[in-house]
Short mmCIF file of C-alpha atoms in Angstrom, two decimals:
data_model
loop_
_atom_site.label_atom_id
_atom_site.label_comp_id
_atom_site.label_asym_id
_atom_site.label_seq_id
_atom_site.Cartn_x
_atom_site.Cartn_y
_atom_site.Cartn_z
CA SER J 1 0.00 0.00 0.00
CA GLN J 2 1.11 3.58 -0.56
CA GLN J 3 2.34 5.58 2.41
CA GLY J 4 0.56 8.71 1.36
CA GLU J 5 -0.41 11.09 -1.30
CA GLU J 6 1.30 13.68 -3.42
CA ASP J 7 -0.58 16.79 -4.32
CA PRO J 8 -1.27 17.83 -6.98
CA GLN J 9 -1.41 14.68 -9.11
CA ALA J 10 -0.41 16.74 -12.13
CA LEU J 11 1.09 20.19 -12.55
CA SER J 12 1.74 22.18 -15.72
CA ILE J 13 3.79 25.37 -15.60
CA GLN J 14 5.82 27.62 -17.86
CA GLU J 15 9.59 27.51 -17.94
CA GLY J 16 11.03 29.88 -15.37
CA GLU J 17 8.14 29.50 -12.93
CA ASN J 18 8.39 27.75 -9.58
CA ALA J 19 6.81 24.34 -9.00
CA THR J 20 5.59 23.20 -5.60
CA MET J 21 4.60 19.66 -4.80
CA ASN J 22 3.25 18.40 -1.51
CA CYS J 23 3.45 15.01 0.13
CA SER J 24 1.55 13.62 3.08
CA TYR J 25 2.39 10.43 4.92
CA LYS J 26 0.84 8.33 7.63
CA THR J 27 3.41 6.87 10.02
CA SER J 28 6.47 8.03 11.94
CA ILE J 29 9.58 8.28 9.82
CA ASN J 30 13.35 8.41 10.04
CA ASN J 31 13.65 10.47 6.90
CA LEU J 32 11.78 11.54 3.81
CA GLN J 33 13.27 11.49 0.33
CA TRP J 34 12.25 12.92 -3.02
CA TYR J 35 12.87 11.13 -6.30
CA ARG J 36 12.41 12.03 -9.94
CA GLN J 37 11.36 9.57 -12.64
CA ASN J 38 11.51 10.24 -16.36
CA SER J 39 9.07 8.41 -18.64
CA GLY J 40 8.63 5.31 -16.48
CA ARG J 41 12.34 4.69 -16.13
CA GLY J 42 14.56 4.40 -13.07
CA LEU J 43 14.30 6.73 -10.11
CA VAL J 44 16.82 9.48 -9.50
CA HIS J 45 17.44 10.52 -5.91
CA LEU J 46 17.00 14.27 -5.43
CA ILE J 47 17.21 15.07 -1.76
CA LEU J 48 16.85 13.51 1.70
CA ILE J 49 15.57 15.31 4.78
CA ARG J 50 15.85 13.71 8.20
CA SER J 51 13.02 13.71 10.72
CA ASN J 52 14.82 16.24 12.93
CA GLU J 53 15.31 18.69 10.05
CA ARG J 54 12.76 21.24 8.93
CA GLU J 55 14.22 22.57 5.70
CA LYS J 56 16.90 21.57 3.25
CA HIS J 57 18.25 23.06 0.04
CA SER J 58 20.04 21.53 -2.92
CA GLY J 59 20.62 23.74 -5.95
CA ARG J 60 17.19 24.78 -7.22
CA LEU J 61 15.44 22.41 -4.84
CA ARG J 62 14.01 23.30 -1.47
CA VAL J 63 12.37 20.71 0.75
CA THR J 64 10.45 21.29 3.94
CA LEU J 65 9.28 18.76 6.47
CA ASP J 66 6.58 19.16 9.10
CA THR J 67 6.49 16.02 11.20
CA SER J 68 3.59 17.31 13.31
CA LYS J 69 1.45 17.46 10.18
CA LYS J 70 3.16 14.48 8.56
CA SER J 71 3.76 16.46 5.42
CA SER J 72 6.55 17.65 3.18
CA SER J 73 6.87 19.96 0.22
CA LEU J 74 9.29 20.12 -2.68
CA LEU J 75 9.89 23.45 -4.37
CA ILE J 76 11.68 23.61 -7.70
CA THR J 77 12.66 27.18 -8.51
CA ALA J 78 13.18 28.62 -11.99
CA SER J 79 11.91 25.45 -13.63
CA ARG J 80 13.27 24.19 -16.93
CA ALA J 81 11.79 21.98 -19.63
CA ALA J 82 14.25 19.27 -18.50
CA ASP J 83 12.47 19.20 -15.12
CA THR J 84 9.48 17.56 -16.81
CA ALA J 85 9.09 14.24 -14.99
CA SER J 86 7.17 12.47 -12.25
CA TYR J 87 8.21 13.30 -8.71
CA PHE J 88 7.75 10.94 -5.80
CA CYS J 89 8.22 11.32 -2.09
CA ALA J 90 9.35 8.28 -0.18
CA THR J 91 9.53 7.75 3.54
CA GLU J 92 11.96 5.56 5.38
CA GLY J 93 10.98 4.10 8.70
CA PHE J 94 13.20 1.71 10.54
CA THR J 95 11.26 -1.52 10.84
CA GLY J 96 13.97 -3.57 12.46
CA GLY J 97 15.38 -4.68 9.16
CA GLY J 98 16.70 -2.65 6.33
CA ASN J 99 15.65 0.68 4.91
CA LYS J 100 12.38 0.00 3.15
CA LEU J 101 11.14 3.01 1.21
CA THR J 102 7.41 3.67 1.09
CA PHE J 103 6.47 5.81 -1.88
CA GLY J 104 3.61 8.16 -2.51
CA THR J 105 1.54 8.24 -5.65
CA GLY J 106 3.59 10.89 -7.44
CA THR J 107 3.13 14.27 -9.08
CA GLN J 108 3.49 14.57 -12.84
CA LEU J 109 5.20 17.85 -13.63
CA LYS J 110 5.18 19.31 -17.11
CA VAL J 111 7.29 22.37 -17.80
CA GLU J 112 6.42 24.06 -21.06
CA LEU J 113 8.62 26.36 -23.09
CA GLU T 1 23.73 6.67 -14.48
CA THR T 2 23.74 5.04 -11.05
CA GLY T 3 25.87 2.00 -11.84
CA VAL T 4 22.94 -0.31 -11.10
CA THR T 5 22.01 -2.46 -14.05
CA GLN T 6 18.97 -4.63 -14.67
CA SER T 7 18.16 -7.27 -17.23
CA PRO T 8 16.21 -7.76 -19.32
CA THR T 9 14.84 -4.33 -20.22
CA HIS T 10 11.52 -5.67 -21.38
CA LEU T 11 9.85 -9.03 -21.01
CA ILE T 12 6.56 -10.51 -22.17
CA LYS T 13 5.20 -13.60 -20.45
CA THR T 14 1.97 -15.56 -20.36
CA ARG T 15 -0.19 -16.02 -17.29
CA GLY T 16 0.99 -18.99 -15.24
CA GLN T 17 4.60 -18.82 -16.41
CA GLN T 18 7.62 -18.06 -14.27
CA VAL T 19 10.07 -15.19 -14.67
CA THR T 20 13.51 -14.27 -13.35
CA LEU T 21 14.72 -10.70 -13.30
CA ARG T 22 18.32 -9.74 -12.58
CA CYS T 23 20.05 -6.85 -10.93
CA SER T 24 23.70 -5.94 -10.58
CA SER T 25 24.35 -3.62 -7.70
CA GLN T 26 26.67 -0.64 -7.66
CA SER T 27 30.25 -1.40 -6.73
CA GLY T 28 30.74 -1.44 -2.98
CA HIS T 29 27.04 -1.91 -2.19
CA ASN T 30 25.94 -4.93 -0.16
CA THR T 31 22.18 -4.40 -0.10
CA VAL T 32 19.61 -4.80 -2.85
CA SER T 33 15.94 -3.88 -2.64
CA TRP T 34 13.25 -4.74 -5.16
CA TYR T 35 10.19 -2.64 -5.94
CA GLN T 36 7.14 -3.15 -8.14
CA GLN T 37 5.69 -0.12 -9.88
CA ALA T 38 2.31 -0.52 -11.54
CA LEU T 39 1.35 1.96 -14.23
CA GLY T 40 0.48 5.33 -12.74
CA GLN T 41 1.47 4.32 -9.22
CA GLY T 42 4.44 4.78 -6.96
CA PRO T 43 6.87 1.90 -6.42
CA GLN T 44 5.94 -0.67 -3.80
CA PHE T 45 8.55 -2.48 -1.72
CA ILE T 46 8.78 -6.21 -2.43
CA PHE T 47 11.78 -7.26 -0.34
CA GLN T 48 15.38 -6.48 0.50
CA TYR T 49 18.51 -8.61 0.59
CA TYR T 50 21.48 -7.84 2.77
CA ARG T 51 24.59 -10.02 2.68
CA GLU T 52 22.70 -12.79 0.88
CA GLU T 53 19.76 -12.98 3.29
CA GLU T 54 16.26 -11.57 3.07
CA ASN T 55 16.10 -8.53 5.32
CA GLY T 56 12.56 -7.21 5.19
CA ARG T 57 9.58 -8.02 3.01
CA GLY T 58 6.57 -6.08 1.80
CA ASN T 59 3.04 -7.27 1.29
CA PHE T 60 3.72 -9.67 -1.58
CA PRO T 61 2.79 -13.37 -1.77
CA PRO T 62 5.38 -16.16 -1.49
CA ARG T 63 5.41 -16.66 -5.25
CA PHE T 64 7.65 -13.59 -5.24
CA SER T 65 11.07 -14.79 -4.14
CA GLY T 66 14.61 -13.64 -4.45
CA LEU T 67 18.26 -14.39 -4.14
CA GLN T 68 21.40 -12.44 -3.51
CA PHE T 69 24.76 -13.76 -4.61
CA PRO T 70 28.21 -13.39 -3.02
CA ASN T 71 28.99 -10.53 -5.44
CA TYR T 72 25.80 -8.84 -4.13
CA SER T 73 23.95 -9.11 -7.43
CA SER T 74 20.37 -10.27 -7.06
CA GLU T 75 17.50 -12.07 -8.74
CA LEU T 76 13.78 -11.63 -8.39
CA ASN T 77 11.71 -14.68 -9.25
CA VAL T 78 7.98 -14.65 -9.76
CA ASN T 79 6.08 -17.93 -10.15
CA ALA T 80 2.58 -18.50 -11.50
CA LEU T 81 2.42 -15.11 -13.15
CA GLU T 82 -0.85 -13.22 -12.98
CA LEU T 83 -2.08 -10.39 -15.17
CA ASP T 84 -1.68 -7.95 -12.26
CA ASP T 85 2.03 -8.73 -12.12
CA SER T 86 2.45 -6.56 -15.20
CA ALA T 87 4.58 -3.67 -13.96
CA LEU T 88 7.98 -2.01 -13.93
CA TYR T 89 10.28 -3.86 -11.56
CA LEU T 90 12.99 -1.72 -10.03
CA CYS T 91 15.96 -2.75 -8.02
CA ALA T 92 17.97 -0.44 -5.83
CA SER T 93 21.35 -0.96 -4.25
CA SER T 94 22.73 0.63 -1.13
CA ALA T 95 25.46 0.21 1.43
CA THR T 96 25.23 0.17 5.20
CA GLY T 97 27.25 2.68 7.13
CA GLY T 98 29.81 1.61 9.68
CA SER T 99 27.33 2.15 12.50
CA GLY T 100 24.69 0.08 10.73
CA ARG T 101 23.01 3.11 9.22
CA TRP T 102 21.40 2.58 5.87
CA ASN T 103 22.37 4.92 3.09
CA GLU T 104 20.84 6.33 -0.06
CA GLN T 105 19.39 3.81 -2.48
CA PHE T 106 20.50 3.94 -6.11
CA PHE T 107 17.93 2.67 -8.58
CA GLY T 108 18.44 0.76 -11.79
CA PRO T 109 16.49 1.54 -15.00
CA GLY T 110 13.96 -1.22 -14.34
CA THR T 111 12.54 -4.22 -16.16
CA ARG T 112 9.13 -3.79 -17.72
CA LEU T 113 7.19 -7.03 -17.42
CA THR T 114 4.02 -7.60 -19.40
CA VAL T 115 1.86 -10.61 -18.56
CA LEU T 116 -0.64 -11.62 -21.22
#
């Protein structure tokens, strides 16, 4: 089963605009990660934020985490056509064995020229 | 490119058949996880192998099984294929930290399985 939901399911913006995607999850976590997937191919790791962190930056990416609301957001600034992809949040909770990732349902981002 | 490879890229099978998917982990990684991604959905955790032993399993029936070899490569086997097994199968490799902490997972390009 999915851990949670991404919102919106789909987002279409113009190049240069900012894109914000939200993720909600259900259980306690060790960390939350965001991944990008192009055209149903492999997942590319974007950024990891730990449960004791509230905000993290990486290049044009900004991630926030609110553990009290069990939610996270991913902001992509100054978007480019190459950012067109599906974006997934994934939570990692230590279950006594390994680092199972539980993914959300994804947001499809389309950046138009 | 993550250094994680999967084979084959695409596969078409008939309901009831068996399939084996393969994954070569990134150099230096000792952990492989397998995920199933149905069309339009996020990946779902199948199981994880660490040092050749299963180390965590998701909500998948026993007809999904796996192996990890001494070189840390891995296989996913699915018996008695069903139509709903049609999906993209992703493997991810990772390495434990010295304190037992689990690190970032690097995903392969996936194997697209179609069951007719």
